[in-house]
C-alpha cells in the first residue's frame, strides 16, 4: 500500500540509484552516507533522503546506508527480483539491436519472440529467436506469459500494432516509435523517443555556440 | 540573449511540440489554438502558453497559432535549420542500428564516420560508412567538422573514449553507455539509458499488479 502514491518522478530516479549502488557494491563498498552518495550522484542529500523516505527510508542507521541491503531493496521495488518476458514487434535494425542486447537479460528481462508485418523478414533469426508473422502474436503472448512488447515498428503502423497488443492483454509496452501512445489504463507504457533526445542535444549545441559568439 | 535562461525542462518539451506540429502541418492544419493543442498533447493550455512565452509567445493572434510558422520557429530554436555531422563510436549492434537509422538524416543529422576499439570490426561497412580504428578519430573529427559523437561503447571503455573526445574538442556527446558522463562545461551531453527506462516499466508493471491483487 505504501508504494501507491509515489510520483513517476521518484520512480524515474530509482534506476539511477540502483545503477550507482550496483557499482559501489561491485567495488566492495559496504556503507555509504547520503552525503557521500549525494556527491557521487550530483544530487542533494536532502533529495536522496526524501526519495528514500517514500519507501520507509531503508533504515539508515549510524553511519549511512548498507549498500548491499539498499541495492537489493531498490531492485525489489523495481521488480527486478522477478523475470519479465518480452517480445519485439518490428524486426528492423533497432528491433534486432535490442534483441541482441545482453544487458537486459542480466536484469531479468528475457527476449522470447519477435514479430514483423513484413513477410520477407519472417524466418530470420535474431539471437536464436525466429521472426514470426503478426498473425501468430496473440497466441504466442498468451501461451508464453509475455509481459512486455517492445515496439520498434514505423510510425505509420504503430497504432494498428498497439491495438492488437491491447487485445492480447499485454501488460506493458516499451515504445520506440515516434508517437505518444494513449492506451487503456491497465497497460503500462514507457516511451523512448530517440529523435527527441537528439533534438535536445542540437538545441544545447546551438545555444552554447550563440552564447560564445556573444561573449567574444 | 532571450533564450539564455530557459530551463532544460522547457527544452525537453520542445521536440514533442515540434513532433505534433509537424503532424498537424502534414495533415494540412493551418491554425490551432492553445486549447486544441492542449487536448491533443494532453498538457494544460497554460503550460503551453508558459512554454511558448519563453520564446516571445510565437505571435498568437486572433484564433490561435499559425501551425507552419510555429513549426518552423520551434525547428529553428532546436537548431534543426542547420545540419549536424555525427560519428558513432562503438560499432556493436546498437551503434550499427543507429547508423542505419534514416530518420536522423531527415532532421539534418548526418552520419559521417564510425570507430571501434576492436580491430576485428575495422573495415566493416554500415550504410556506406567504414568502421575505422580509434587512432584515426581525432584527425577525422577535425577534418570533417564533426559536432556530435554517439557513444555506444561498453561501460568499461566509456571514460577512456569520452576523454579522447574531449581532447578532440567535440561539441556534443549522445551517450548510450550506462554511465553518467561528467565532462567539461562546454561539451553538451544527452544520456539515453535504455535499461533505466526498462526498469521504470518493470516497476509500473509490478505496482499495477499489486494494486489489483489488493483490490480483489
Coordinates of C-alpha atoms in Angstrom, one line a residue:
Chain A
X1 CA 0.0 0.0 0.0
X2 CA 2.7 2.5 0.9
X3 CA 4.1 2.4 -2.6
X4 CA 0.9 3.6 -4.1
X5 CA 1.2 7.3 -4.1
X6 CA 4.8 7.6 -5.3
X7 CA 5.3 10.0 -8.2
X8 CA 6.7 9.0 -11.5
X9 CA 9.5 11.5 -10.9
X10 CA 10.7 9.5 -7.9
X11 CA 10.3 6.2 -9.8
X12 CA 12.3 7.7 -12.7
X13 CA 15.2 8.3 -10.3
X14 CA 15.2 4.8 -8.8
X15 CA 17.1 3.0 -11.7
X16 CA 19.9 5.6 -11.3
X17 CA 20.2 4.9 -7.6
X18 CA 20.2 1.2 -8.5
X19 CA 23.0 1.7 -11.0
X20 CA 25.2 3.6 -8.7
X21 CA 24.6 1.2 -5.8
X22 CA 25.4 -1.7 -8.0
X23 CA 28.8 -0.1 -8.9
X24 CA 29.5 0.6 -5.2
X25 CA 28.7 -3.0 -4.3
X26 CA 30.9 -4.3 -7.1
X27 CA 33.7 -2.0 -5.8
X28 CA 33.3 -3.7 -2.4
X29 CA 31.9 -0.6 -0.6
X30 CA 29.8 -1.7 2.4
X31 CA 28.3 1.5 3.8
X32 CA 27.6 4.9 2.4
X33 CA 26.2 8.1 3.8
X34 CA 23.5 10.2 2.0
X35 CA 26.2 12.9 1.8
X36 CA 28.7 10.7 0.0
X37 CA 26.0 9.3 -2.3
X38 CA 25.0 12.9 -3.0
X39 CA 28.5 13.9 -4.1
X40 CA 28.8 10.8 -6.2
X41 CA 25.5 11.2 -8.0
X42 CA 25.4 15.1 -8.0
X43 CA 22.0 15.4 -6.4
X44 CA 21.4 16.9 -3.0
X45 CA 21.5 14.7 0.1
X46 CA 18.0 16.0 1.0
X47 CA 16.7 14.8 -2.3
X48 CA 18.1 11.4 -1.6
X49 CA 16.6 11.2 1.8
X50 CA 13.2 12.4 0.5
X51 CA 13.3 9.9 -2.3
X52 CA 14.2 7.1 0.1
X53 CA 11.5 8.1 2.7
X54 CA 8.9 7.2 0.1
X55 CA 9.9 3.6 0.8
X56 CA 10.4 3.8 4.6
X57 CA 13.9 5.3 4.4
X58 CA 15.8 2.0 4.0
X59 CA 16.9 2.0 7.7
X60 CA 19.8 4.4 7.7
X61 CA 21.5 3.8 11.0
X62 CA 24.6 5.3 12.5
X63 CA 26.9 5.8 9.6
X64 CA 24.8 5.8 6.4
X65 CA 23.2 3.0 4.4
X66 CA 24.1 -0.6 4.0
X67 CA 25.0 -0.7 0.3
X68 CA 24.1 -4.4 -0.3
X69 CA 20.8 -4.0 1.5
X70 CA 19.9 -0.8 -0.3
X71 CA 20.8 -2.3 -3.7
X72 CA 18.7 -5.3 -3.1
X73 CA 15.7 -3.3 -1.7
X74 CA 15.7 -0.9 -4.7
X75 CA 16.0 -3.8 -7.1
X76 CA 13.0 -5.5 -5.4
X77 CA 10.9 -2.3 -5.6
X78 CA 11.8 -2.1 -9.3
X79 CA 10.5 -5.6 -9.7
X80 CA 14.0 -6.9 -10.7
X81 CA 13.6 -9.9 -8.3
X82 CA 11.2 -11.3 -10.9
X83 CA 11.8 -12.2 -14.5
X84 CA 9.9 -10.4 -17.3
X85 CA 9.4 -12.0 -20.7
X86 CA 9.3 -9.7 -23.7
X87 CA 8.7 -9.9 -27.4
X88 CA 9.9 -7.4 -30.0
X89 CA 7.4 -6.2 -32.6
X90 CA 9.3 -4.8 -35.6
X91 CA 12.4 -6.7 -36.8
X92 CA 14.2 -3.8 -38.4
X93 CA 17.6 -2.5 -37.3
X94 CA 16.6 -1.2 -34.0
X95 CA 14.5 -4.2 -33.1
X96 CA 17.3 -6.5 -34.0
X97 CA 19.8 -4.5 -32.0
X98 CA 17.6 -4.6 -28.9
X99 CA 17.1 -8.3 -29.4
X100 CA 20.8 -8.9 -29.3
X101 CA 21.4 -6.7 -26.3
X102 CA 22.6 -9.0 -23.5
X103 CA 22.4 -6.5 -20.6
X104 CA 18.6 -6.7 -20.5
X105 CA 18.9 -10.4 -19.7
X106 CA 21.2 -9.7 -16.8
X107 CA 18.3 -7.7 -15.2
X108 CA 15.8 -10.5 -15.7
X109 CA 14.3 -9.3 -19.0
X110 CA 14.1 -12.3 -21.3
X111 CA 13.9 -12.0 -25.1
X112 CA 11.3 -14.6 -26.1
X113 CA 9.8 -13.7 -29.5
X114 CA 10.0 -11.4 -32.5
X115 CA 7.3 -10.4 -34.9
X116 CA 7.1 -8.4 -38.1
X117 CA 4.5 -7.2 -40.6
X118 CA 6.9 -7.7 -43.5
X119 CA 6.8 -11.3 -44.8
X120 CA 10.4 -11.0 -46.0
X121 CA 11.7 -10.8 -42.5
X122 CA 9.7 -13.8 -41.2
X123 CA 12.0 -16.7 -40.5
X124 CA 15.1 -14.5 -40.0
X125 CA 16.9 -15.4 -36.8
X126 CA 18.0 -12.9 -34.1
X127 CA 20.0 -14.4 -31.2
X128 CA 18.2 -17.8 -31.6
X129 CA 14.7 -16.2 -31.9
X130 CA 12.9 -16.6 -35.2
X131 CA 10.9 -13.7 -36.6
X132 CA 7.2 -14.7 -36.8
X133 CA 4.3 -13.2 -38.7
X134 CA 1.9 -10.9 -36.9
X135 CA -0.9 -13.4 -37.1
X136 CA 1.0 -15.7 -34.6
X137 CA 1.4 -12.9 -32.0
X138 CA -1.8 -13.2 -30.0
X139 CA -1.4 -17.0 -29.4
X140 CA 2.3 -16.6 -28.6
X141 CA 1.7 -13.9 -26.0
X142 CA -0.9 -16.0 -24.1
X143 CA 0.9 -19.3 -24.3
X144 CA 4.3 -17.9 -23.2
X145 CA 3.1 -15.4 -20.5
X146 CA 4.7 -12.4 -22.2
X147 CA 4.6 -9.2 -20.1
X148 CA 6.3 -6.7 -22.3
X149 CA 6.1 -5.8 -26.0
X150 CA 8.9 -3.7 -27.4
X151 CA 7.6 -1.6 -30.2
X152 CA 10.1 -0.9 -33.0
X153 CA 7.7 -0.5 -35.9
X154 CA 7.4 2.6 -38.1
X155 CA 5.2 5.4 -37.0
X156 CA 2.6 4.5 -39.7
X157 CA 1.9 1.1 -38.3
X158 CA 2.3 1.7 -34.6
X159 CA -1.4 2.3 -33.7
X160 CA -2.5 -0.8 -35.5
X161 CA 0.1 -2.9 -33.7
X162 CA -0.7 -1.3 -30.3
X163 CA -4.4 -2.1 -30.7
X164 CA -3.5 -5.7 -31.4
X165 CA -1.4 -5.8 -28.3
X166 CA -4.2 -4.3 -26.2
X167 CA -6.5 -7.1 -27.4
X168 CA -3.8 -9.6 -26.4
X169 CA -3.9 -8.2 -22.8
X170 CA -0.2 -7.3 -22.9
X171 CA 0.9 -5.8 -19.6
X172 CA 3.3 -3.2 -20.9
X173 CA 4.7 -1.6 -24.0
X174 CA 8.2 -0.2 -24.4
X175 CA 7.6 2.2 -27.3
X176 CA 10.4 3.3 -29.6
X177 CA 8.1 4.7 -32.4
X178 CA 7.8 8.4 -32.6
X179 CA 4.2 8.5 -31.4
X180 CA 2.8 9.0 -27.9
X181 CA 0.7 6.0 -27.2
X182 CA -2.6 6.6 -25.4
X183 CA -3.7 3.2 -24.2
X184 CA -6.2 1.9 -21.7
X185 CA -5.2 2.5 -18.1
X186 CA -4.1 -1.0 -17.2
X187 CA -1.3 -1.1 -19.8
X188 CA 2.0 0.4 -18.7
X189 CA 3.8 2.5 -21.4
X190 CA 7.4 3.8 -21.5
X191 CA 8.3 5.9 -24.5
X192 CA 11.9 6.2 -25.8
X193 CA 11.8 8.9 -28.4
X194 CA 15.4 8.9 -29.7
X195 CA 14.9 11.9 -32.1
X196 CA 13.5 14.0 -29.2
X197 CA 16.8 13.4 -27.3
X198 CA 18.9 14.2 -30.3
X199 CA 16.9 17.5 -30.9
X200 CA 17.6 18.5 -27.3
X201 CA 21.3 18.0 -27.9
X202 CA 21.1 20.1 -31.0
X203 CA 19.4 22.9 -29.1
X204 CA 22.2 22.8 -26.5
X205 CA 24.9 22.9 -29.1
X206 CA 23.4 25.9 -30.7
X207 CA 22.7 27.8 -27.5
X208 CA 26.3 27.3 -26.4
X209 CA 27.6 28.5 -29.7
X210 CA 25.4 31.6 -29.6
X211 CA 26.5 32.4 -26.0
X212 CA 30.1 32.1 -27.0
X213 CA 29.8 34.3 -30.1
X214 CA 28.1 37.0 -27.9
X215 CA 30.9 36.9 -25.3
X216 CA 33.7 37.2 -27.9
Chain B
X1 CA 20.0 36.6 -25.4
X2 CA 16.4 35.9 -24.5
X3 CA 17.0 32.2 -25.0
X4 CA 19.6 32.1 -22.3
X5 CA 17.7 31.4 -19.1
X6 CA 15.4 28.7 -20.4
X7 CA 15.2 25.6 -18.3
X8 CA 16.2 22.2 -19.6
X9 CA 12.6 21.1 -18.6
X10 CA 11.2 23.5 -21.2
X11 CA 13.8 22.5 -23.8
X12 CA 13.0 18.9 -23.1
X13 CA 9.4 19.6 -24.1
X14 CA 10.2 21.4 -27.4
X15 CA 10.8 18.3 -29.5
X16 CA 7.4 17.0 -28.6
X17 CA 5.8 20.3 -29.7
X18 CA 7.8 20.0 -32.9
X19 CA 6.6 16.5 -33.5
X20 CA 2.9 17.3 -33.0
X21 CA 3.1 20.5 -35.1
X22 CA 4.8 18.6 -37.9
X23 CA 2.0 16.1 -38.0
X24 CA -0.6 18.9 -37.9
X25 CA 1.2 20.5 -40.8
X26 CA 1.3 17.3 -42.8
X27 CA -2.4 16.9 -42.2
X28 CA -3.0 20.4 -43.7
X29 CA -4.0 22.1 -40.5
X30 CA -3.2 25.9 -40.7
X31 CA -4.1 27.3 -37.3
X32 CA -4.5 25.8 -33.9
X33 CA -5.5 27.3 -30.5
X34 CA -3.5 26.5 -27.3
X35 CA -6.7 24.8 -26.1
X36 CA -6.8 22.5 -29.1
X37 CA -3.1 21.8 -28.9
X38 CA -3.6 21.1 -25.1
X39 CA -6.2 18.5 -25.8
X40 CA -4.2 16.8 -28.5
X41 CA -1.0 16.7 -26.4
X42 CA -2.6 16.1 -23.1
X43 CA -0.8 19.0 -21.3
X44 CA -2.6 22.1 -19.9
X45 CA -3.1 25.1 -22.2
X46 CA -1.4 27.3 -19.6
X47 CA 1.7 25.1 -19.7
X48 CA 1.8 25.5 -23.5
X49 CA 1.4 29.3 -23.2
X50 CA 4.1 29.4 -20.5
X51 CA 6.5 27.3 -22.5
X52 CA 5.9 29.4 -25.6
X53 CA 6.3 32.7 -23.7
X54 CA 9.9 31.8 -23.1
X55 CA 10.4 32.4 -26.8
X56 CA 8.3 35.5 -27.1
X57 CA 5.0 33.7 -27.4
X58 CA 5.2 33.0 -31.2
X59 CA 2.6 35.7 -32.0
X60 CA -0.7 34.1 -31.2
X61 CA -3.2 36.3 -32.8
X62 CA -7.0 36.1 -33.1
X63 CA -7.7 32.4 -33.4
X64 CA -4.6 30.6 -32.2
X65 CA -1.2 29.9 -33.7
X66 CA -0.1 29.6 -37.3
X67 CA 1.0 25.9 -37.5
X68 CA 3.5 26.3 -40.3
X69 CA 5.1 29.4 -38.6
X70 CA 5.2 27.7 -35.1
X71 CA 6.7 24.5 -36.6
X72 CA 9.4 26.4 -38.4
X73 CA 10.2 28.6 -35.4
X74 CA 10.5 25.7 -32.9
X75 CA 12.6 23.9 -35.5
X76 CA 14.9 26.9 -35.7
X77 CA 15.2 27.2 -31.9
X78 CA 16.1 23.5 -31.8
X79 CA 18.8 24.2 -34.4
X80 CA 17.2 22.0 -37.0
X81 CA 17.7 24.6 -39.7
X82 CA 21.4 23.6 -39.6
X83 CA 23.0 20.3 -40.4
X84 CA 24.9 18.5 -37.7
X85 CA 27.5 15.9 -38.5
X86 CA 28.0 12.9 -36.2
X87 CA 30.2 9.9 -35.8
X88 CA 29.4 6.7 -33.9
X89 CA 31.9 5.4 -31.5
X90 CA 31.2 1.7 -30.8
X91 CA 30.3 -0.4 -33.9
X92 CA 28.3 -3.1 -32.0
X93 CA 24.6 -3.9 -32.5
X94 CA 23.3 -0.6 -31.1
X95 CA 25.9 1.5 -32.9
X96 CA 25.1 -0.2 -36.2
X97 CA 21.3 0.2 -35.7
X98 CA 21.7 3.9 -35.0
X99 CA 24.0 4.3 -38.1
X100 CA 21.3 2.7 -40.3
X101 CA 18.5 4.9 -38.9
X102 CA 17.4 7.1 -41.7
X103 CA 15.1 9.4 -39.6
X104 CA 18.0 11.3 -38.1
X105 CA 19.1 12.3 -41.6
X106 CA 15.7 13.8 -42.3
X107 CA 16.3 16.1 -39.3
X108 CA 19.7 17.2 -40.6
X109 CA 21.9 14.8 -38.6
X110 CA 24.4 13.3 -40.9
X111 CA 26.1 10.0 -40.2
X112 CA 29.8 10.6 -41.3
X113 CA 32.1 8.1 -39.5
X114 CA 32.3 5.1 -37.3
X115 CA 35.0 4.0 -34.9
X116 CA 35.7 1.0 -32.8
X117 CA 38.4 -0.3 -30.4
X118 CA 38.0 -3.8 -31.7
X119 CA 40.3 -4.4 -34.7
X120 CA 38.0 -7.1 -36.0
X121 CA 35.2 -4.6 -36.6
X122 CA 37.5 -2.2 -38.5
X123 CA 36.7 -2.2 -42.2
X124 CA 33.1 -3.3 -41.7
X125 CA 30.7 -1.2 -43.6
X126 CA 27.5 0.3 -42.1
X127 CA 25.3 2.2 -44.6
X128 CA 28.3 3.1 -46.8
X129 CA 30.5 4.2 -43.8
X130 CA 33.6 2.1 -43.0
X131 CA 34.5 1.4 -39.4
X132 CA 37.9 3.0 -38.6
X133 CA 40.3 2.4 -35.8
X134 CA 40.2 4.7 -32.8
X135 CA 43.6 6.2 -33.7
X136 CA 42.0 7.8 -36.8
X137 CA 39.3 9.5 -34.8
X138 CA 40.9 12.8 -33.7
X139 CA 42.0 13.7 -37.3
X140 CA 38.7 12.7 -38.7
X141 CA 36.8 14.9 -36.3
X142 CA 38.8 18.0 -37.0
X143 CA 39.0 17.4 -40.8
X144 CA 35.2 16.8 -41.2
X145 CA 33.8 19.3 -38.7
X146 CA 32.1 16.7 -36.6
X147 CA 29.7 18.1 -34.0
X148 CA 28.3 15.1 -32.3
X149 CA 29.8 11.7 -31.1
X150 CA 27.3 9.0 -30.5
X151 CA 28.7 6.7 -27.7
X152 CA 27.7 3.1 -28.0
X153 CA 30.7 1.5 -26.3
X154 CA 30.6 -0.8 -23.3
X155 CA 30.6 0.8 -19.8
X156 CA 34.2 -0.3 -19.3
X157 CA 35.6 1.8 -22.1
X158 CA 33.3 4.8 -22.0
X159 CA 35.5 7.0 -19.8
X160 CA 38.6 6.4 -22.0
X161 CA 36.7 7.2 -25.1
X162 CA 35.0 10.2 -23.6
X163 CA 38.3 11.7 -22.6
X164 CA 39.7 11.2 -26.1
X165 CA 36.6 13.0 -27.5
X166 CA 37.1 15.9 -25.1
X167 CA 40.7 16.3 -26.4
X168 CA 39.2 16.3 -29.9
X169 CA 37.1 19.4 -29.0
X170 CA 33.9 17.5 -29.8
X171 CA 30.8 19.8 -29.2
X172 CA 28.4 17.2 -28.0
X173 CA 28.1 13.6 -26.9
X174 CA 25.0 11.4 -27.2
X175 CA 25.7 8.8 -24.7
X176 CA 24.1 5.3 -24.7
X177 CA 26.6 3.7 -22.2
X178 CA 25.2 3.1 -18.7
X179 CA 27.4 5.7 -17.1
X180 CA 26.6 9.3 -16.3
X181 CA 29.3 11.4 -18.1
X182 CA 30.7 14.3 -16.2
X183 CA 32.6 16.4 -18.8
X184 CA 33.9 19.9 -19.0
X185 CA 31.2 22.6 -19.3
X186 CA 31.5 23.3 -23.0
X187 CA 30.6 19.8 -24.1
X188 CA 26.9 19.1 -24.3
X189 CA 25.8 15.6 -23.1
X190 CA 22.5 13.8 -23.6
X191 CA 22.2 10.4 -21.9
X192 CA 19.9 7.6 -23.2
X193 CA 19.9 5.0 -20.5
X194 CA 17.8 2.2 -22.0
X195 CA 18.0 0.0 -19.0
X196 CA 16.8 2.8 -16.7
X197 CA 13.7 3.1 -18.9
X198 CA 13.1 -0.6 -18.9
X199 CA 13.4 -0.7 -15.1
X200 CA 10.8 2.0 -14.8
X201 CA 8.5 -0.1 -16.9
X202 CA 9.1 -3.1 -14.6
X203 CA 8.3 -1.0 -11.6
X204 CA 4.9 0.1 -13.1
X205 CA 4.0 -3.5 -14.1
X206 CA 4.6 -4.7 -10.5
X207 CA 2.9 -1.8 -8.9
X208 CA -0.2 -2.3 -11.0
X209 CA -0.3 -6.0 -10.3
X210 CA 0.0 -5.4 -6.6
X211 CA -2.8 -2.8 -6.6
X212 CA -5.0 -5.2 -8.4
X213 CA -4.3 -8.1 -6.1
X214 CA -5.2 -5.9 -3.1
X215 CA -8.5 -4.8 -4.6
X216 CA -9.6 -8.3 -5.5

